[in-house]
XYZ file of N, CA, C and O in Angstrom:
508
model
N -19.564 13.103 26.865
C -19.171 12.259 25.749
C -17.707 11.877 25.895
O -16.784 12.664 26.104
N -17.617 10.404 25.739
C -16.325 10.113 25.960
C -15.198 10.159 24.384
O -15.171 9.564 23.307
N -14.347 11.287 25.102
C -13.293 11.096 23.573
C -12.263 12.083 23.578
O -12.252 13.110 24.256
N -11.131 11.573 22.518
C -10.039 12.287 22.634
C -9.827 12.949 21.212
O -9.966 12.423 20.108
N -9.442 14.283 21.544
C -9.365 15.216 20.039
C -7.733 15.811 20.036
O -7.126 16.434 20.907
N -7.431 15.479 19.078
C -6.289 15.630 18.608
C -6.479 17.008 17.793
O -7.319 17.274 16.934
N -5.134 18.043 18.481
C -5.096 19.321 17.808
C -3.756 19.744 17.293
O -2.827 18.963 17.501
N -3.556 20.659 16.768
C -1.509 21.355 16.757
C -1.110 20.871 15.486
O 0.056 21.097 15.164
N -2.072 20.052 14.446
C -1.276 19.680 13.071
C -1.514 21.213 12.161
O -2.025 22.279 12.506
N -0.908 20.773 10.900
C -1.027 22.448 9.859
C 0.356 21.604 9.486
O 1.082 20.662 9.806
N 0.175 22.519 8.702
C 1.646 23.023 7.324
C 2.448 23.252 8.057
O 2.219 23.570 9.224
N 3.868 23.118 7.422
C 5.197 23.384 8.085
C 6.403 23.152 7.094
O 6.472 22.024 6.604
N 7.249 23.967 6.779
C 8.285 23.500 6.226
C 9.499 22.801 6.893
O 9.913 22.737 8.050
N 9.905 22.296 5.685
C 11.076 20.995 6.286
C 12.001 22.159 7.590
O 12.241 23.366 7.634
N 12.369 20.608 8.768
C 13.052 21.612 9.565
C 12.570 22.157 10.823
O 13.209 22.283 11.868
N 11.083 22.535 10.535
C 10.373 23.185 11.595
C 9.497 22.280 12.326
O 9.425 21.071 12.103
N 8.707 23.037 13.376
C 8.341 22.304 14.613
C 6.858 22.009 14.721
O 6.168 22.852 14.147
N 6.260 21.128 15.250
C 4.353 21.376 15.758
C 4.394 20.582 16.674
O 5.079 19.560 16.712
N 3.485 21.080 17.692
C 3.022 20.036 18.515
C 1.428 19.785 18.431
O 0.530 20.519 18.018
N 1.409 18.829 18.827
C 0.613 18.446 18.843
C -0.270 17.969 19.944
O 0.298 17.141 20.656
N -1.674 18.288 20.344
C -2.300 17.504 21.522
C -3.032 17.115 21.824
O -3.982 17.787 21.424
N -3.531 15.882 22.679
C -4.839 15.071 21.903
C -5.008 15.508 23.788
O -4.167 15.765 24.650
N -6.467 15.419 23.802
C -7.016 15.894 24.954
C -8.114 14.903 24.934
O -8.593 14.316 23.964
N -8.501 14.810 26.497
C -9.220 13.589 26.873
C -10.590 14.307 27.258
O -10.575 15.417 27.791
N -11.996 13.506 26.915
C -12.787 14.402 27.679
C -13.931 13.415 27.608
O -14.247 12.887 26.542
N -14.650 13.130 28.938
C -15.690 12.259 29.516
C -14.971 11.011 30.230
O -15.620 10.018 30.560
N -13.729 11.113 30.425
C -12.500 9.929 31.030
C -11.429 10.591 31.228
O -10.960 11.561 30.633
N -11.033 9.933 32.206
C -9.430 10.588 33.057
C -8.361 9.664 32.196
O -8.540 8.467 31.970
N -7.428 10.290 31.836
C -6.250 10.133 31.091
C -5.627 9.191 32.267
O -5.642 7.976 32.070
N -5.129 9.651 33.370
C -4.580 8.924 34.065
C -4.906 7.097 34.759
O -5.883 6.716 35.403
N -3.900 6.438 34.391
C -4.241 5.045 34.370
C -4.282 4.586 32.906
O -4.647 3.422 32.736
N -3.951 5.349 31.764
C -4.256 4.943 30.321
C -2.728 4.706 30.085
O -1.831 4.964 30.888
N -2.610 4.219 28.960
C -0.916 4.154 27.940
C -1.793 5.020 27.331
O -3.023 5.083 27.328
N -0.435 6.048 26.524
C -1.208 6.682 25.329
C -0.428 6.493 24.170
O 0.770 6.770 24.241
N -0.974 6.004 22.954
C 0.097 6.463 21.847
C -0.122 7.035 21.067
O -1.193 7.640 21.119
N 0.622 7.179 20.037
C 0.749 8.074 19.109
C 0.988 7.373 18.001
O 1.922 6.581 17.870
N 0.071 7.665 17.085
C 0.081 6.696 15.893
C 0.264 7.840 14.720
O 0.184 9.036 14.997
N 0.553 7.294 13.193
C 0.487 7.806 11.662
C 0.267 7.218 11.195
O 0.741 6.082 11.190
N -0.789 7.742 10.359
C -0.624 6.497 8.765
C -1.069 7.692 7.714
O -1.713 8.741 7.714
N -0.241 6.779 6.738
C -0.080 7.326 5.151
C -1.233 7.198 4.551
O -2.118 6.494 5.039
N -1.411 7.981 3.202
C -2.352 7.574 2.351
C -2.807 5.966 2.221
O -1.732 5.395 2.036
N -3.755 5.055 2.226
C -3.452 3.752 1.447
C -2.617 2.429 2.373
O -2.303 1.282 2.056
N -2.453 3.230 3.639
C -1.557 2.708 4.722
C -2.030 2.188 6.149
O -2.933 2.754 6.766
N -1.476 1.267 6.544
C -1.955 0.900 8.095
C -1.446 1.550 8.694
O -0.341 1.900 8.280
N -1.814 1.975 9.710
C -1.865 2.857 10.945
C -0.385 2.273 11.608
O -0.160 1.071 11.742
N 0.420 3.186 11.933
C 1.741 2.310 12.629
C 1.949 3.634 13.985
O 1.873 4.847 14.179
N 2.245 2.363 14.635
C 2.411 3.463 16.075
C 4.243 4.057 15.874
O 5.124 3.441 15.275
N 4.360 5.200 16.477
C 5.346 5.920 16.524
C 5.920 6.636 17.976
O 7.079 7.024 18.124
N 4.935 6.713 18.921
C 5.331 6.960 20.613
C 4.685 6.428 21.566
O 3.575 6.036 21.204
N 4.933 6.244 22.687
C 3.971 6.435 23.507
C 4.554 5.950 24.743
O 5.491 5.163 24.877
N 3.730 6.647 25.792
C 4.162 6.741 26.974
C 3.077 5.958 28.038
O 1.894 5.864 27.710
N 3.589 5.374 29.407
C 2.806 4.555 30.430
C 1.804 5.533 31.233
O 1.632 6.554 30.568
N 1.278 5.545 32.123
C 0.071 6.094 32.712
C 1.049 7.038 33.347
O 1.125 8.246 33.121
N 1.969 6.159 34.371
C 2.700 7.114 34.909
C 3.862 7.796 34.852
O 4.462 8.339 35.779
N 4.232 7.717 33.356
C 5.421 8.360 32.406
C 6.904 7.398 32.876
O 8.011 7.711 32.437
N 6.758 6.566 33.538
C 7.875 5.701 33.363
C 8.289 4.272 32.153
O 8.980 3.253 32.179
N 7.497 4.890 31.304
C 8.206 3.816 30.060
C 8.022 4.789 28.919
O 6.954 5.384 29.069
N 8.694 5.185 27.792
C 8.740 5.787 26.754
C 9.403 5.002 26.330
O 10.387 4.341 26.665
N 8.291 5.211 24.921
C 8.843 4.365 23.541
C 8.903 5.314 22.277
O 7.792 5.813 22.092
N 9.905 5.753 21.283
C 9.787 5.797 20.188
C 10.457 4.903 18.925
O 11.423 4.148 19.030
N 9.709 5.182 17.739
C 9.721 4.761 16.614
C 11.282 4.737 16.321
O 11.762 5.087 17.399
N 12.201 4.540 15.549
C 13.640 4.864 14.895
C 13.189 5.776 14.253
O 13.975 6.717 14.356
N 12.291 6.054 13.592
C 11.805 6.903 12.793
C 11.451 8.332 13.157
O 11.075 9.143 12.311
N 11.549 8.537 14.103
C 11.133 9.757 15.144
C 12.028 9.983 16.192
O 12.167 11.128 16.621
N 12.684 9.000 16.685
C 13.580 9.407 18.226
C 14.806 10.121 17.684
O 15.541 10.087 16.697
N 14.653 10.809 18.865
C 15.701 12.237 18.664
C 14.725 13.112 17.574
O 15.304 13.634 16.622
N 13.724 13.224 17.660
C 13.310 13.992 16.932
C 11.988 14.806 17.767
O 11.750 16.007 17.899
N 11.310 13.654 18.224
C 9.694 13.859 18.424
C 10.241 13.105 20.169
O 11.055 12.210 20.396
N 9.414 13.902 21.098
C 8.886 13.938 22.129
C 7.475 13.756 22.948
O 6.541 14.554 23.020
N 7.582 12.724 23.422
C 5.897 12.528 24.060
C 5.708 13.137 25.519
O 6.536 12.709 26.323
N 4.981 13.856 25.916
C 4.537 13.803 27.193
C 3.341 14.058 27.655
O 2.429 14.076 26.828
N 3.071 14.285 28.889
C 1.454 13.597 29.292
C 1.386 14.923 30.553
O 2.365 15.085 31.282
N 0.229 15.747 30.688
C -0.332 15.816 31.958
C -1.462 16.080 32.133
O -2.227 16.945 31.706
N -1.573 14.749 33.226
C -3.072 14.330 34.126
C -3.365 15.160 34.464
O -4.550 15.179 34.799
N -2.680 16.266 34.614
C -4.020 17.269 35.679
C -4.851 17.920 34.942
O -5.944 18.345 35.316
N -4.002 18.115 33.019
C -4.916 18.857 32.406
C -5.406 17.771 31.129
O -5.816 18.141 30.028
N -5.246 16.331 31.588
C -5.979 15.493 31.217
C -5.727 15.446 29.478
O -6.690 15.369 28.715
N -4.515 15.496 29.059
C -3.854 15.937 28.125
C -2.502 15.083 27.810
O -1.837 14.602 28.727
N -2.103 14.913 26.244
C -0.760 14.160 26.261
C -0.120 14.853 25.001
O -0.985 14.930 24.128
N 0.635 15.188 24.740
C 1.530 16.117 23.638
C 2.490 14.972 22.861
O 2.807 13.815 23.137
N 2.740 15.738 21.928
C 3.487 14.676 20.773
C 4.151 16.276 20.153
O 3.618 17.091 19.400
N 5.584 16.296 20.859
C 6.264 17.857 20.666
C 7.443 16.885 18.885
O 8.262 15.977 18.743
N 6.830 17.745 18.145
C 7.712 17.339 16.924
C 8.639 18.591 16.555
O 8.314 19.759 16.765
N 9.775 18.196 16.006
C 10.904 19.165 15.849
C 11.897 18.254 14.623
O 11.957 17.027 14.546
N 12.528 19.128 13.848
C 13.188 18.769 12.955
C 12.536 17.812 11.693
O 12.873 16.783 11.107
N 11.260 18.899 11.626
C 10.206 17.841 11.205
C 11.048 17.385 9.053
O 12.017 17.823 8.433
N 10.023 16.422 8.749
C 10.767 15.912 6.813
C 9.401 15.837 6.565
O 8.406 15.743 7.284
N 9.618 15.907 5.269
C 8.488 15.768 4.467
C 7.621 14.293 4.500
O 6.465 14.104 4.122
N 8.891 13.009 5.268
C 8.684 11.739 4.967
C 7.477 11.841 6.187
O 6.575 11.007 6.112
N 7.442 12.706 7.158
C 6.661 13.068 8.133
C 5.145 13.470 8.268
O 4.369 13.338 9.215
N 4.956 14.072 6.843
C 3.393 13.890 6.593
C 2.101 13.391 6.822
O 1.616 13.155 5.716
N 1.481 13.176 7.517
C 0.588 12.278 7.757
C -0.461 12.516 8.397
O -0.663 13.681 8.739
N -1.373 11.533 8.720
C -2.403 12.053 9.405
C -1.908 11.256 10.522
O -1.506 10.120 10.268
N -1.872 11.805 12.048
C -1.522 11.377 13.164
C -2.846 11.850 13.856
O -3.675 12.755 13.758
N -2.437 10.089 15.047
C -3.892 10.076 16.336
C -3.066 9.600 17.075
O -1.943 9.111 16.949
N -4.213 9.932 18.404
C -3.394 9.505 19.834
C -4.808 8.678 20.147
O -5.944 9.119 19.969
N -4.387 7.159 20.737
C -5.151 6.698 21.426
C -4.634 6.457 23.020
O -3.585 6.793 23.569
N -5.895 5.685 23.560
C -5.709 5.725 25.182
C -6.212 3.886 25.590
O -7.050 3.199 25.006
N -5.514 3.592 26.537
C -5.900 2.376 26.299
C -5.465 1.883 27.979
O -4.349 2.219 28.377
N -6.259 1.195 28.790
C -5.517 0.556 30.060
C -4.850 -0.631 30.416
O -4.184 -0.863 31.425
N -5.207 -1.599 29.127
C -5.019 -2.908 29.503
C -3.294 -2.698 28.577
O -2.556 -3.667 28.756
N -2.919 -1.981 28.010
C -1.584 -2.215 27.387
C -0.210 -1.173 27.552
O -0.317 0.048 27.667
N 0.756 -1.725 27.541
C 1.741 -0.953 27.513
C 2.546 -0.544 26.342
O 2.241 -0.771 25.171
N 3.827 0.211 26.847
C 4.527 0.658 25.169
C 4.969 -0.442 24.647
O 5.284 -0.293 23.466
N 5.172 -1.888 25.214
C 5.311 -3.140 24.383
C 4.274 -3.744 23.871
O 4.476 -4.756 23.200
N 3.333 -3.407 24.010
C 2.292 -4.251 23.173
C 0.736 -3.147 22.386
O -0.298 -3.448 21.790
N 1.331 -1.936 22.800
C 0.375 -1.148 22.223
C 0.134 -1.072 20.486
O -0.814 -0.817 19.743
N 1.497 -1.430 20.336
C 1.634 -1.247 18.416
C 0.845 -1.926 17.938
O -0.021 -1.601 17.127
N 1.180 -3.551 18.651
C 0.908 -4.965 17.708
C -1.113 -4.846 18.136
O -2.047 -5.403 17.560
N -1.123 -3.857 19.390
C -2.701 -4.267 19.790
C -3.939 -3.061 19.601
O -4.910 -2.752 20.291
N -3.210 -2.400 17.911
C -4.101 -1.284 17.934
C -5.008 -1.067 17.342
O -5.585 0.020 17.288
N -5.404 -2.405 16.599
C -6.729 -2.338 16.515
C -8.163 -2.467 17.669
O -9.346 -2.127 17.645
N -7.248 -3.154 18.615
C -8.408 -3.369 19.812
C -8.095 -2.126 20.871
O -8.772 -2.296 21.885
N -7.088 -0.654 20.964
C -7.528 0.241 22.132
C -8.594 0.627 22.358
O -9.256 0.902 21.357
N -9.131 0.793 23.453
C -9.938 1.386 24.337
C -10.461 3.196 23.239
O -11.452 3.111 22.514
N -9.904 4.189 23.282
C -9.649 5.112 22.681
C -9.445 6.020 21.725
O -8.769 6.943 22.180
N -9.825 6.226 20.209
C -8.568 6.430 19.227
C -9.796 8.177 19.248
O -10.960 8.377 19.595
N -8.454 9.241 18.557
C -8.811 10.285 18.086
C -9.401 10.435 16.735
O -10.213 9.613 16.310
N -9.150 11.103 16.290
C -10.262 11.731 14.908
C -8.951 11.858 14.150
O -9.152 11.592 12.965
N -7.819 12.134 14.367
C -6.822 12.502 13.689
C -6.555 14.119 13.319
O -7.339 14.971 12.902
N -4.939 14.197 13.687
C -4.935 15.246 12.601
C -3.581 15.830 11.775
O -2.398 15.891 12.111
N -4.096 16.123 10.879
C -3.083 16.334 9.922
C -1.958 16.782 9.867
O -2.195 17.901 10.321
N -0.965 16.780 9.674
C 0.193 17.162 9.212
C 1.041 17.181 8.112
O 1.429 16.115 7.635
N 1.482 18.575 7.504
C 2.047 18.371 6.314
C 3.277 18.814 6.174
O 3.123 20.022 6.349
N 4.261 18.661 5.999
C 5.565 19.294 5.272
C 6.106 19.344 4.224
O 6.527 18.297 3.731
N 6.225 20.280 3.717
C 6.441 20.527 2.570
C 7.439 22.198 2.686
O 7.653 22.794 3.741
N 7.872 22.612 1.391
C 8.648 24.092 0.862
C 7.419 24.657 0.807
O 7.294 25.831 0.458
C-alpha cells in the first residue's frame, strides 16, 4: 500500500522540542520534494518546509526558520521535521507530502495537486 504516515506529534510546553516523521511505504522517497505542511482549525493547509529529492534546496516558512529543521533519509525512506523552540502559535495539525513533478518553489502554490499527502499529526503547545 502506497503511503506516508506521519509520527512524533503530542503535547509540549512552550519552549520545548518534537520531531516529527513521516515515513514512506509502497514508494521510494528518493526522487520526491517533500513538504511539510499545517493547518489550523477552519484553515487552509499552508506549507511551512521542505526539502528537494536530493537535499540541495531547503525552504522554510518566516514562521519557522531558525526554529524548525527539515531533513530526509533515503535509505530509511524517511523525512523529519526536527521542531525546537516550539509557541503555542505552533499548534496544529501537520502533514508531510511527497511529490516529483515539484520543487520548494512551487510546492506551496501546488498543494492541492501532490502526488502524496499523510494522515496528519497533531501537535499541541500549551502550559
Amino acid at each position: 500500500q502506497v503511503q506516508l504516515v506521519e509520527s512524533g506529534g503530542g503535547s509540549v510546553q512552550p519552549g520545548g522540542s518534537l520531531r516529527l516523521s513521516c515515513a514512506a511505504s509502497g514508494f521510494t522517497l528518493a526522487g520526491y520534494t517533500i513538504g511539510w505542511f499545517r493547518q489550523y482549525p477552519g484553515k487552509q493547509r499552508e506549507g511551512i518546509s521542505c526539502i528537494t529529492s536530493s537535499g540541495d534546496m531547503i525552504d522554510y516558512d518566516v514562521s519557522v526558520e531558525g526554529r524548525f529543521t527539515i531533513s530526509r533519509d533515503n535509505a530509511e525512506n524517511t523525512a523529519y521535521l526536527q521542531m525546537n523552540s516550539l509557541k503555542p502559535e505552533d499548534s496544529a495539525v501537520y502533514y508531510c507530502a511527497a511529490d516529483r513533478k515539484r520543487d520548494c518553489n512551487t510546492i506551496r502554490r501546488w498543494f492541492r495537486y501532490l502526488e502524496h499527502w499523510g494522515r496528519g499529526s497533531a501537535v499541541t503547545v500549551s502550559l
